[in-house]
Structure formats: C-alpha cells, structure tokens
C-alpha cells in the first residue's frame, strides 16, 4: 500500500508538470493564433478605422470587394508574380545538379549563391531599384553592350512585374538550391548504378530518379513559396511605392496595408486579408492532396 501511494503521488506530480509544460504552447497558440483569427473574422464584418469602436455591418465589406477593381487587379498581380515559382525551382534544381559535380571552387559558388538569402530584403530591393533605373541602371547598361535600348523597367506596365519576378527569383535561388543539393546528395547511389546497368543515360536518370527522389523538397518549396508569394509586400513597397504605373505592380498585401493604414479602412482591409487567407488555404490543401496521390516509397 505504501509503494502504491508513492507511485500515485509520483504519477500526480508528473501529470502536473506535464500539464504545466503543455500549457505554455497551448496558451501561446490561443493568444497569438486562435484569438487573432477569430477577431479578424469579426473585424471583417465591421466598419472600423482602428481607433473608434468597430460598427457591425454584416457582409457589406465582402459585397464591396466584388466591385473593387483595384482588389481584382492587385489579386491578379499577386498570382502573376507566382509565375516565378516554377522558373525559380527549375533553375535551382539545375544549379544544384551543377554544384553537386566535382568542379573547382564549388564551395565558393555555393556561398555566393546563398549570400542574397541572408541579405536584407529591403536593402536588396533598393539595390535592384537603382539597377532597373531607365537612365543609369546597370541592367540597361548591360543591355546597351549588345545594342539593346532597355526600357524604364519600373515605370512601364509591361516590364514592372517581370522585373520584380526576376529580383524575387534571384533572392530565393540560393535557398532552394541548398535544399535541392542536400536532397540530391541523399539519393542512394545504388539507384544510379542500377539505371546505368540498364543502359539509362544522364537525361533518363534525371527524369526517372532525381526528379522523383527530390519531390518532397519540391513540394515543400512550392507550398512555402506560394504562401510567401501571396505575402509579397516589401519589394513592391520599396521599388514601386505608388503601386506602379496604372496599379500594375500592386500586390494584394500592399493594397491591404494601403487601405488599412493610409485610408483607415481596417474592416475592409481585414475582409481582403480573410479572402486571401482562404484562397491560400485552398491552394495549399490542393497541394497536399496532390502530394499524397503522387507519394511513393523505396524499400
């Protein structure tokens, strides 16, 4: 009986400590995730300037979104920017294959490609803003060597989005390359040896072994890049502070911030944020479904 009581006391003590350790993340999740999400849903149904008490107006904000030309245009711009995701991932995979070979100075090249990842995004945006200048920018100076008269990239509706896409690809290239390089180096060499015995060439090995084996990394990068791309703000805010010519570079987050803090339309801005969050959630859910359908294992 004495041993049983001691075990019960020890069990109760361990249970209390376990609950104490579990309470911290649960409370943090409730305060910083659940409560802001619920309040955002409520705020999206109000007319609120961020200072006075919000006034409940039902779904009027969402109805107004349907006729908001700038909302549709900024949403379109945001998804247009995501064209850079498959381009960037393709370049990263090819670059990782190159850096995986035994070439002179490959460690130096890996470092060079990764430097933009750890650099300040604001500083990089300022540098690229000068590089894209139509009068003295480095991009147009480089094009002039080939006899090409470059445009004023950030002041042209046809070039402003591609210009930002190029900068975003350059900024994230090193991170994606590093993950792909780690994934390629973890592929069992026996798979390539077996393929070589079957007469497979380099292209067939790449298509049938490398691409499927790095698929988990591709899935991770696609999901995180979609989430990150939907939150594009600093690049647009610094390189085109007014949203570009004819609102051609404005992202949805840039428009949300503008509505919330310049025009004090917090309720309307929150409604846009809720719609954006719902769209990103659906896209991410579809990606998870597709990844489960295409998953495989090697014994």
Short mmCIF file of N, CA and C in Angstrom, two decimals, residues 152-248:
data_model
loop_
_atom_site.label_atom_id
_atom_site.label_comp_id
_atom_site.label_asym_id
_atom_site.label_seq_id
_atom_site.Cartn_x
_atom_site.Cartn_y
_atom_site.Cartn_z
N UNK A 152 12.48 51.72 -69.18
CA UNK A 152 12.46 52.14 -67.77
C UNK A 152 11.63 51.09 -67.03
N UNK A 153 12.30 50.10 -66.51
CA UNK A 153 11.67 48.85 -66.08
C UNK A 153 10.52 49.05 -65.11
N UNK A 154 10.72 49.87 -64.11
CA UNK A 154 9.73 50.02 -63.04
C UNK A 154 8.66 51.05 -63.35
N UNK A 155 8.77 51.72 -64.48
CA UNK A 155 7.77 52.72 -64.89
C UNK A 155 7.04 52.30 -66.14
N UNK A 156 7.12 51.03 -66.49
CA UNK A 156 6.50 50.51 -67.69
C UNK A 156 5.56 49.37 -67.29
N UNK A 157 4.31 49.46 -67.71
CA UNK A 157 3.34 48.44 -67.29
C UNK A 157 3.69 47.05 -67.80
N UNK A 158 4.42 46.97 -68.91
CA UNK A 158 4.75 45.67 -69.49
C UNK A 158 5.96 45.03 -68.84
N UNK A 159 6.80 45.82 -68.16
CA UNK A 159 8.05 45.28 -67.62
C UNK A 159 8.14 45.30 -66.10
N UNK A 160 7.25 46.01 -65.42
CA UNK A 160 7.41 46.16 -63.97
C UNK A 160 7.23 44.84 -63.24
N UNK A 161 6.25 44.04 -63.63
CA UNK A 161 6.06 42.75 -62.95
C UNK A 161 7.19 41.76 -63.27
N UNK A 162 7.58 41.60 -64.54
CA UNK A 162 8.74 40.74 -64.81
C UNK A 162 9.99 41.19 -64.07
N UNK A 163 10.18 42.49 -63.91
CA UNK A 163 11.36 42.99 -63.19
C UNK A 163 11.34 42.53 -61.73
N UNK A 164 10.19 42.63 -61.08
CA UNK A 164 10.09 42.19 -59.69
C UNK A 164 10.23 40.68 -59.59
N UNK A 165 9.70 39.95 -60.57
CA UNK A 165 9.83 38.49 -60.58
C UNK A 165 11.29 38.08 -60.67
N UNK A 166 12.05 38.74 -61.54
CA UNK A 166 13.47 38.42 -61.69
C UNK A 166 14.21 38.65 -60.38
N UNK A 167 13.91 39.76 -59.72
CA UNK A 167 14.57 40.04 -58.45
C UNK A 167 14.22 38.99 -57.39
N UNK A 168 12.94 38.58 -57.35
CA UNK A 168 12.50 37.59 -56.36
C UNK A 168 13.16 36.24 -56.62
N UNK A 169 13.28 35.86 -57.89
CA UNK A 169 13.95 34.60 -58.22
C UNK A 169 15.40 34.64 -57.78
N UNK A 170 16.07 35.74 -58.08
CA UNK A 170 17.48 35.90 -57.69
C UNK A 170 17.64 35.84 -56.17
N UNK A 171 16.69 36.44 -55.45
CA UNK A 171 16.78 36.47 -53.98
C UNK A 171 16.64 35.08 -53.37
N UNK A 172 15.74 34.26 -53.90
CA UNK A 172 15.48 32.96 -53.28
C UNK A 172 16.21 31.80 -53.91
N UNK A 173 17.02 32.08 -54.95
CA UNK A 173 17.68 30.99 -55.67
C UNK A 173 18.59 30.17 -54.77
N UNK A 174 19.35 30.84 -53.92
CA UNK A 174 20.32 30.13 -53.08
C UNK A 174 19.67 29.19 -52.09
N UNK A 175 18.54 29.60 -51.51
CA UNK A 175 17.86 28.76 -50.53
C UNK A 175 17.33 27.49 -51.17
N UNK A 176 16.65 27.63 -52.31
CA UNK A 176 16.11 26.45 -53.00
C UNK A 176 17.23 25.54 -53.47
N UNK A 177 18.31 26.14 -53.95
CA UNK A 177 19.45 25.35 -54.42
C UNK A 177 20.06 24.54 -53.29
N UNK A 178 20.17 25.14 -52.13
CA UNK A 178 20.74 24.43 -50.98
C UNK A 178 19.90 23.22 -50.60
N UNK A 179 18.58 23.37 -50.58
CA UNK A 179 17.71 22.25 -50.23
C UNK A 179 17.77 21.16 -51.30
N UNK A 180 17.76 21.57 -52.57
CA UNK A 180 17.86 20.59 -53.65
C UNK A 180 19.20 19.86 -53.61
N UNK A 181 20.26 20.58 -53.29
CA UNK A 181 21.58 19.97 -53.23
C UNK A 181 21.64 18.91 -52.13
N UNK A 182 21.06 19.21 -50.98
CA UNK A 182 21.01 18.24 -49.90
C UNK A 182 20.17 17.02 -50.29
N UNK A 183 19.06 17.25 -51.00
CA UNK A 183 18.21 16.14 -51.43
C UNK A 183 18.91 15.27 -52.46
N UNK A 184 19.63 15.87 -53.40
CA UNK A 184 20.34 15.11 -54.43
C UNK A 184 21.44 14.26 -53.80
N UNK A 185 22.13 14.83 -52.83
CA UNK A 185 23.22 14.08 -52.19
C UNK A 185 22.72 12.94 -51.32
N UNK A 186 21.43 12.95 -50.98
CA UNK A 186 20.87 11.86 -50.17
C UNK A 186 20.26 10.75 -51.01
N UNK A 187 20.25 10.91 -52.34
CA UNK A 187 19.73 9.85 -53.22
C UNK A 187 20.71 8.68 -53.20
N UNK A 188 20.24 7.46 -52.95
CA UNK A 188 21.15 6.30 -52.92
C UNK A 188 21.88 6.13 -54.25
N UNK A 189 23.19 5.96 -54.17
CA UNK A 189 23.98 5.77 -55.39
C UNK A 189 23.61 4.49 -56.11
N UNK A 190 23.07 3.52 -55.36
CA UNK A 190 22.70 2.24 -55.98
C UNK A 190 21.63 2.42 -57.05
N UNK A 191 20.77 3.43 -56.90
CA UNK A 191 19.74 3.66 -57.91
C UNK A 191 20.36 4.08 -59.24
N UNK A 192 21.34 4.97 -59.17
CA UNK A 192 22.01 5.40 -60.40
C UNK A 192 22.83 4.26 -61.01
N UNK A 193 23.45 3.44 -60.15
CA UNK A 193 24.24 2.31 -60.65
C UNK A 193 23.34 1.29 -61.35
N UNK A 194 22.17 1.02 -60.77
CA UNK A 194 21.24 0.08 -61.40
C UNK A 194 20.73 0.63 -62.73
N UNK A 195 20.46 1.96 -62.76
CA UNK A 195 19.99 2.57 -64.01
C UNK A 195 21.07 2.52 -65.08
N UNK A 196 22.34 2.70 -64.67
CA UNK A 196 23.44 2.64 -65.64
C UNK A 196 23.58 1.24 -66.22
N UNK A 197 23.38 0.22 -65.39
CA UNK A 197 23.44 -1.16 -65.87
C UNK A 197 22.32 -1.44 -66.88
N UNK A 198 21.20 -0.76 -66.72
CA UNK A 198 20.08 -0.94 -67.65
C UNK A 198 20.25 -0.09 -68.91
N UNK A 199 21.34 0.66 -68.97
CA UNK A 199 21.61 1.46 -70.17
C UNK A 199 20.99 2.84 -70.15
N UNK A 200 20.57 3.32 -68.99
CA UNK A 200 19.94 4.64 -68.91
C UNK A 200 21.00 5.73 -69.06
N UNK A 201 20.67 6.76 -69.81
CA UNK A 201 21.57 7.89 -69.97
C UNK A 201 21.37 8.93 -68.88
N UNK A 202 22.11 10.04 -68.97
CA UNK A 202 22.02 11.08 -67.95
C UNK A 202 20.63 11.70 -67.88
N UNK A 203 20.02 11.94 -69.04
CA UNK A 203 18.69 12.55 -69.05
C UNK A 203 17.65 11.61 -68.44
N UNK A 204 17.76 10.31 -68.76
CA UNK A 204 16.81 9.34 -68.21
C UNK A 204 16.99 9.21 -66.70
N UNK A 205 18.22 9.24 -66.23
CA UNK A 205 18.46 9.18 -64.78
C UNK A 205 17.86 10.40 -64.08
N UNK A 206 18.02 11.55 -64.72
CA UNK A 206 17.47 12.77 -64.13
C UNK A 206 15.96 12.71 -64.05
N UNK A 207 15.33 12.26 -65.15
CA UNK A 207 13.87 12.25 -65.20
C UNK A 207 13.27 11.14 -64.33
N UNK A 208 13.90 9.98 -64.28
CA UNK A 208 13.31 8.83 -63.61
C UNK A 208 13.79 8.63 -62.18
N UNK A 209 14.92 9.24 -61.81
CA UNK A 209 15.45 9.03 -60.46
C UNK A 209 15.53 10.35 -59.68
N UNK A 210 16.25 11.32 -60.24
CA UNK A 210 16.49 12.56 -59.49
C UNK A 210 15.20 13.32 -59.21
N UNK A 211 14.41 13.55 -60.25
CA UNK A 211 13.18 14.33 -60.07
C UNK A 211 12.22 13.67 -59.07
N UNK A 212 11.94 12.36 -59.18
CA UNK A 212 11.04 11.74 -58.18
C UNK A 212 11.63 11.75 -56.77
N UNK A 213 12.94 11.58 -56.64
CA UNK A 213 13.53 11.50 -55.31
C UNK A 213 13.57 12.85 -54.60
N UNK A 214 13.62 13.93 -55.36
CA UNK A 214 13.62 15.26 -54.72
C UNK A 214 12.22 15.84 -54.65
N UNK A 215 11.20 15.04 -54.96
CA UNK A 215 9.82 15.53 -54.94
C UNK A 215 9.40 16.08 -53.58
N UNK A 216 9.77 15.46 -52.44
CA UNK A 216 9.39 16.07 -51.16
C UNK A 216 9.91 17.49 -50.99
N UNK A 217 11.15 17.73 -51.45
CA UNK A 217 11.70 19.08 -51.38
C UNK A 217 10.93 20.02 -52.30
N UNK A 218 10.60 19.54 -53.48
CA UNK A 218 9.82 20.35 -54.42
C UNK A 218 8.47 20.71 -53.82
N UNK A 219 7.82 19.74 -53.19
CA UNK A 219 6.52 20.01 -52.55
C UNK A 219 6.66 21.07 -51.46
N UNK A 220 7.67 20.92 -50.63
CA UNK A 220 7.90 21.90 -49.56
C UNK A 220 8.14 23.29 -50.13
N UNK A 221 8.97 23.38 -51.16
CA UNK A 221 9.29 24.69 -51.73
C UNK A 221 8.08 25.31 -52.43
N UNK A 222 7.29 24.49 -53.10
CA UNK A 222 6.09 25.01 -53.78
C UNK A 222 5.13 25.61 -52.75
N UNK A 223 4.87 24.86 -51.68
CA UNK A 223 3.93 25.34 -50.66
C UNK A 223 4.44 26.60 -49.99
N UNK A 224 5.69 26.59 -49.55
CA UNK A 224 6.23 27.76 -48.85
C UNK A 224 6.35 28.97 -49.79
N UNK A 225 6.68 28.72 -51.05
CA UNK A 225 6.79 29.84 -51.99
C UNK A 225 5.42 30.44 -52.33
N UNK A 226 4.39 29.59 -52.39
CA UNK A 226 3.04 30.12 -52.62
C UNK A 226 2.60 30.98 -51.43
N UNK A 227 2.85 30.48 -50.23
CA UNK A 227 2.50 31.26 -49.04
C UNK A 227 3.30 32.56 -48.99
N UNK A 228 4.61 32.46 -49.25
CA UNK A 228 5.44 33.66 -49.24
C UNK A 228 5.09 34.61 -50.38
N UNK A 229 4.80 34.06 -51.56
CA UNK A 229 4.46 34.91 -52.70
C UNK A 229 3.16 35.66 -52.51
N UNK A 230 2.22 35.04 -51.80
CA UNK A 230 0.95 35.73 -51.54
C UNK A 230 1.12 36.90 -50.57
N UNK A 231 2.26 36.93 -49.86
CA UNK A 231 2.52 38.00 -48.89
C UNK A 231 3.52 39.02 -49.42
N UNK A 232 3.73 39.05 -50.72
CA UNK A 232 4.69 39.97 -51.32
C UNK A 232 4.33 41.41 -50.97
N UNK A 233 5.26 42.11 -50.35
CA UNK A 233 4.96 43.49 -49.91
C UNK A 233 6.18 44.39 -49.99
N UNK A 234 7.29 43.99 -49.37
CA UNK A 234 8.45 44.88 -49.26
C UNK A 234 8.97 45.27 -50.63
N UNK A 235 9.07 44.30 -51.54
CA UNK A 235 9.59 44.59 -52.87
C UNK A 235 8.75 45.64 -53.58
N UNK A 236 7.43 45.45 -53.53
CA UNK A 236 6.52 46.39 -54.18
C UNK A 236 6.55 47.75 -53.49
N UNK A 237 6.57 47.73 -52.17
CA UNK A 237 6.52 48.97 -51.40
C UNK A 237 7.75 49.84 -51.64
N UNK A 238 8.91 49.22 -51.81
CA UNK A 238 10.15 49.99 -51.99
C UNK A 238 10.39 50.33 -53.46
N UNK A 239 10.23 49.35 -54.34
CA UNK A 239 10.57 49.55 -55.75
C UNK A 239 9.51 50.35 -56.49
N UNK A 240 8.24 50.18 -56.11
CA UNK A 240 7.14 50.94 -56.73
C UNK A 240 6.21 51.41 -55.63
N UNK A 241 6.56 52.47 -54.92
CA UNK A 241 5.78 52.90 -53.74
C UNK A 241 4.33 53.25 -54.04
N UNK A 242 4.03 53.65 -55.27
CA UNK A 242 2.66 54.03 -55.61
C UNK A 242 1.88 52.89 -56.28
N UNK A 243 2.45 51.70 -56.28
CA UNK A 243 1.77 50.58 -56.91
C UNK A 243 2.07 50.42 -58.38
N UNK A 244 3.07 51.16 -58.88
CA UNK A 244 3.47 51.04 -60.27
C UNK A 244 2.55 51.80 -61.19
N UNK A 245 2.94 51.94 -62.45
CA UNK A 245 2.08 52.64 -63.43
C UNK A 245 0.77 51.89 -63.63
N UNK A 246 -0.33 52.62 -63.48
CA UNK A 246 -1.68 52.06 -63.65
C UNK A 246 -1.92 50.88 -62.71
N UNK A 247 -1.34 50.97 -61.52
CA UNK A 247 -1.55 49.94 -60.48
C UNK A 247 -1.06 48.57 -60.95
N UNK A 248 -0.06 48.55 -61.84
CA UNK A 248 0.35 47.31 -62.48
C UNK A 248 1.28 46.45 -61.63
#
